[in-house]
Amino acid sequence: MPAEDCAVRFEKVTKRFGSQTVLDGVSFEVRQGSAFCLLGRSGTGKSVTLKHIIGLMKPDSGRVRVEGQDVSALSRRDLSRLRTRMGFLFQNAALFDSISVGDNVAFPIRRHAKLAVSDVRDRVRQKLEEVGLEREAGKMPSELSGGMRKRVGLARAMALDPSILLVDEPSAGLDPITAGEIDSLLSQLKSNRGTTLIIVTHNIPSARRLGDELAVLHGGHLIARGPAQELETSDHEVVRGFMRSEGGG
Ligand SMILES: Nc1ncnc2c1ncn2[C@@H]1O[C@H](COP(=O)(O)OP(=O)(O)OP(=O)(O)O)[C@@H](O)[C@H]1O
Ligand SMILES: [Mg+2]
């Protein structure tokens, strides 16, 4: 894939914690404007992979490129600038508990976009509307259900209209209808805005619907990568097992 078409590129990335090698020379690329779904058993390094993309973690060896830039070689200022082009929904939503839902969503906007107070308010309302929470702007995160927190996290991740959106288990803990709505929202972002999506999920039906490419992380390696149909006929039992499973959130 030509470098300019590539939103994210891992080049032989290795990451260890103590004696544990979580990523063992992982390479892949994600085409701009496509949806890439990362699958794998619990503890295989999916969240660690996402954290490398936003520069929260650095590889022990290898390189992570985002829109061509080597993430770990960037100065703080350049990394911060690059991050404004990326939205990140953490697995646990990671809301700021001492400020309201509306202020959580407004936070990146106030920090990085120079908008009038009324424009910030409109943007926050629009993002909360997109996740179906326009009435909860005044609530505190502790007053929300788990699934609602997740959706606020998604609204915050989308606040700056990022060109790359990274979401860690967007539908975990959501009922099937809400999960389906989140899927449609993500797929609209991709088709209407050309947002690149990198999605960690245990929800195989959702990965099938959304993902242009699926990849399975196992034992430190990507043991399969390709469109869903291709993974179904993989030689690898773990991969076929994943594709057969219907559960998960
Ligand atoms: N900051 C850290 N320090 C030490 N070990 C870590 C750290 N972060 C992750 N790990 C380890 O790396 C491994 C992969 O963790 P990761 O959170 O990426 O798993 P995951 O694939 O996202 O799993 P799950 O599906 O349960 O969310 C785990 O064994 C975890 O204990
Ligand atoms: Mg995880």
Short mmCIF file of C-alpha atoms in Angstrom, two decimals, residues 51-208:
data_model
loop_
_atom_site.label_atom_id
_atom_site.label_comp_id
_atom_site.label_asym_id
_atom_site.label_seq_id
_atom_site.Cartn_x
_atom_site.Cartn_y
_atom_site.Cartn_z
CA LYS A 51 -2.13 2.62 23.10
CA HIS A 52 0.87 2.45 20.77
CA ILE A 53 -1.10 4.23 18.08
CA ILE A 54 -1.88 7.21 20.28
CA GLY A 55 1.63 7.23 21.69
CA LEU A 56 0.67 6.30 25.25
CA MET A 57 3.05 3.34 24.95
CA LYS A 58 6.27 3.05 23.00
CA PRO A 59 7.56 -0.05 21.28
CA ASP A 60 10.72 -1.70 22.62
CA SER A 61 11.65 -2.19 19.01
CA GLY A 62 10.02 -1.52 15.68
CA ARG A 63 8.03 1.50 14.62
CA VAL A 64 4.49 2.80 14.70
CA ARG A 65 3.57 5.30 12.02
CA VAL A 66 0.43 7.39 12.00
CA GLU A 67 -0.20 9.28 8.78
CA GLY A 68 3.42 8.67 7.96
CA GLN A 69 4.83 10.05 11.20
CA ASP A 70 6.89 7.90 13.55
CA VAL A 71 4.89 8.27 16.77
CA SER A 72 7.71 7.62 19.22
CA ALA A 73 10.06 10.07 17.47
CA LEU A 74 7.67 13.01 17.80
CA SER A 75 8.23 15.87 20.22
CA ARG A 76 5.54 16.33 22.85
CA ARG A 77 4.11 19.20 20.88
CA ASP A 78 3.95 17.30 17.61
CA LEU A 79 2.47 14.27 19.35
CA SER A 80 -0.16 16.46 20.94
CA ARG A 81 -0.95 17.94 17.51
CA LEU A 82 -1.18 14.48 15.96
CA ARG A 83 -3.47 13.35 18.77
CA THR A 84 -6.00 16.04 17.91
CA ARG A 85 -6.49 14.10 14.68
CA MET A 86 -7.18 10.90 16.60
CA GLY A 87 -10.13 10.09 18.80
CA PHE A 88 -9.75 7.40 21.41
CA LEU A 89 -12.41 5.54 23.34
CA PHE A 90 -10.73 3.68 26.19
CA GLN A 91 -11.99 0.26 27.19
CA ASN A 92 -13.27 1.59 30.51
CA ALA A 93 -14.47 4.90 28.96
CA ALA A 94 -12.07 6.79 31.31
CA LEU A 95 -14.39 9.74 31.87
CA PHE A 96 -13.39 12.58 34.14
CA ASP A 97 -15.56 11.79 37.15
CA SER A 98 -15.58 15.24 38.71
CA ILE A 99 -17.08 17.07 35.72
CA SER A 100 -20.42 16.68 33.97
CA VAL A 101 -21.12 14.60 30.90
CA GLY A 102 -21.33 17.76 28.78
CA ASP A 103 -18.02 19.04 30.13
CA ASN A 104 -16.39 15.69 29.43
CA VAL A 105 -17.36 15.99 25.77
CA ALA A 106 -16.44 19.69 25.71
CA PHE A 107 -13.01 19.03 27.22
CA PRO A 108 -11.04 18.26 24.04
CA ILE A 109 -12.96 20.95 22.15
CA ARG A 110 -12.09 23.66 24.68
CA ARG A 111 -8.54 22.46 24.79
CA HIS A 112 -7.80 22.17 21.10
CA ALA A 113 -10.40 24.04 19.05
CA LYS A 114 -10.84 27.77 19.24
CA LEU A 115 -14.60 27.99 19.27
CA ALA A 116 -17.05 30.46 20.76
CA VAL A 117 -18.87 29.29 23.89
CA SER A 118 -22.13 28.82 21.99
CA ASP A 119 -20.38 26.81 19.26
CA VAL A 120 -18.84 24.54 21.89
CA ARG A 121 -22.31 24.01 23.36
CA ASP A 122 -23.74 23.17 19.92
CA ARG A 123 -20.93 20.77 19.16
CA VAL A 124 -21.37 19.01 22.50
CA ARG A 125 -25.12 18.70 21.95
CA GLN A 126 -24.56 17.30 18.45
CA LYS A 127 -22.04 14.69 19.65
CA LEU A 128 -24.27 13.61 22.55
CA GLU A 129 -27.21 13.40 20.16
CA GLU A 130 -25.21 11.08 17.91
CA VAL A 131 -24.81 8.63 20.77
CA GLY A 132 -28.39 9.11 21.96
CA LEU A 133 -27.56 10.96 25.18
CA GLU A 134 -28.60 14.54 24.45
CA ARG A 135 -30.65 14.65 27.64
CA GLU A 136 -27.79 13.62 29.94
CA ALA A 137 -25.43 16.56 29.40
CA GLY A 138 -25.97 17.87 32.92
CA LYS A 139 -25.45 14.55 34.70
CA MET A 140 -22.27 13.45 36.41
CA PRO A 141 -20.56 10.30 35.10
CA SER A 142 -21.33 8.50 38.38
CA GLU A 143 -25.03 8.92 37.62
CA LEU A 144 -24.79 6.96 34.37
CA SER A 145 -25.03 3.27 33.58
CA GLY A 146 -21.96 1.47 32.24
CA GLY A 147 -23.26 1.51 28.68
CA MET A 148 -24.08 5.21 28.92
CA ARG A 149 -20.56 5.96 30.15
CA LYS A 150 -19.22 4.11 27.17
CA ARG A 151 -21.35 6.19 24.84
CA VAL A 152 -20.22 9.43 26.49
CA GLY A 153 -16.64 8.23 25.96
CA LEU A 154 -17.47 7.72 22.29
CA ALA A 155 -18.99 11.22 22.02
CA ARG A 156 -15.83 12.64 23.58
CA ALA A 157 -13.64 10.62 21.20
CA MET A 158 -15.59 12.09 18.27
CA ALA A 159 -15.57 15.64 19.63
CA LEU A 160 -12.85 16.98 17.33
CA ASP A 161 -14.07 15.06 14.26
CA PRO A 162 -10.92 12.95 14.21
CA SER A 163 -9.62 11.47 10.99
CA ILE A 164 -8.73 8.30 12.87
CA LEU A 165 -11.06 6.92 15.51
CA LEU A 166 -9.81 4.19 17.82
CA VAL A 167 -12.42 2.40 19.85
CA ASP A 168 -11.78 -0.27 22.44
CA GLU A 169 -14.84 -2.51 22.74
CA PRO A 170 -17.45 0.08 21.79
CA SER A 171 -20.36 -2.28 22.32
CA ALA A 172 -19.22 -4.13 25.45
CA GLY A 173 -21.97 -3.94 28.03
CA LEU A 174 -24.54 -2.52 25.63
CA ASP A 175 -27.86 -4.11 24.80
CA PRO A 176 -28.08 -5.45 21.22
CA ILE A 177 -30.18 -2.53 19.99
CA THR A 178 -27.87 0.16 21.34
CA ALA A 179 -24.86 -1.83 20.14
CA GLY A 180 -26.42 -1.89 16.66
CA GLU A 181 -26.91 1.88 16.82
CA ILE A 182 -23.26 2.39 17.73
CA ASP A 183 -22.29 0.20 14.78
CA SER A 184 -24.41 2.33 12.43
CA LEU A 185 -22.90 5.49 13.83
CA LEU A 186 -19.38 4.18 13.24
CA SER A 187 -20.24 3.04 9.76
CA GLN A 188 -21.73 6.48 8.96
CA LEU A 189 -18.57 8.19 10.18
CA LYS A 190 -16.65 6.04 7.76
CA SER A 191 -18.89 6.59 4.76
CA ASN A 192 -19.79 10.26 5.34
CA ARG A 193 -16.55 11.64 6.70
CA GLY A 194 -14.02 9.10 5.54
CA THR A 195 -12.98 8.43 9.13
CA THR A 196 -10.50 5.60 9.54
CA LEU A 197 -11.82 3.21 12.18
CA ILE A 198 -9.73 0.92 14.34
CA ILE A 199 -12.02 -1.17 16.44
CA VAL A 200 -11.20 -3.68 19.14
CA THR A 201 -14.16 -5.93 19.64
CA HIS A 202 -15.30 -9.31 20.89
CA ASN A 203 -18.48 -8.93 18.94
CA ILE A 204 -17.94 -11.00 15.80
CA PRO A 205 -21.22 -10.15 14.04
CA SER A 206 -20.36 -6.48 14.51
CA ALA A 207 -16.80 -6.99 13.23
CA ARG A 208 -18.25 -8.71 10.16
#
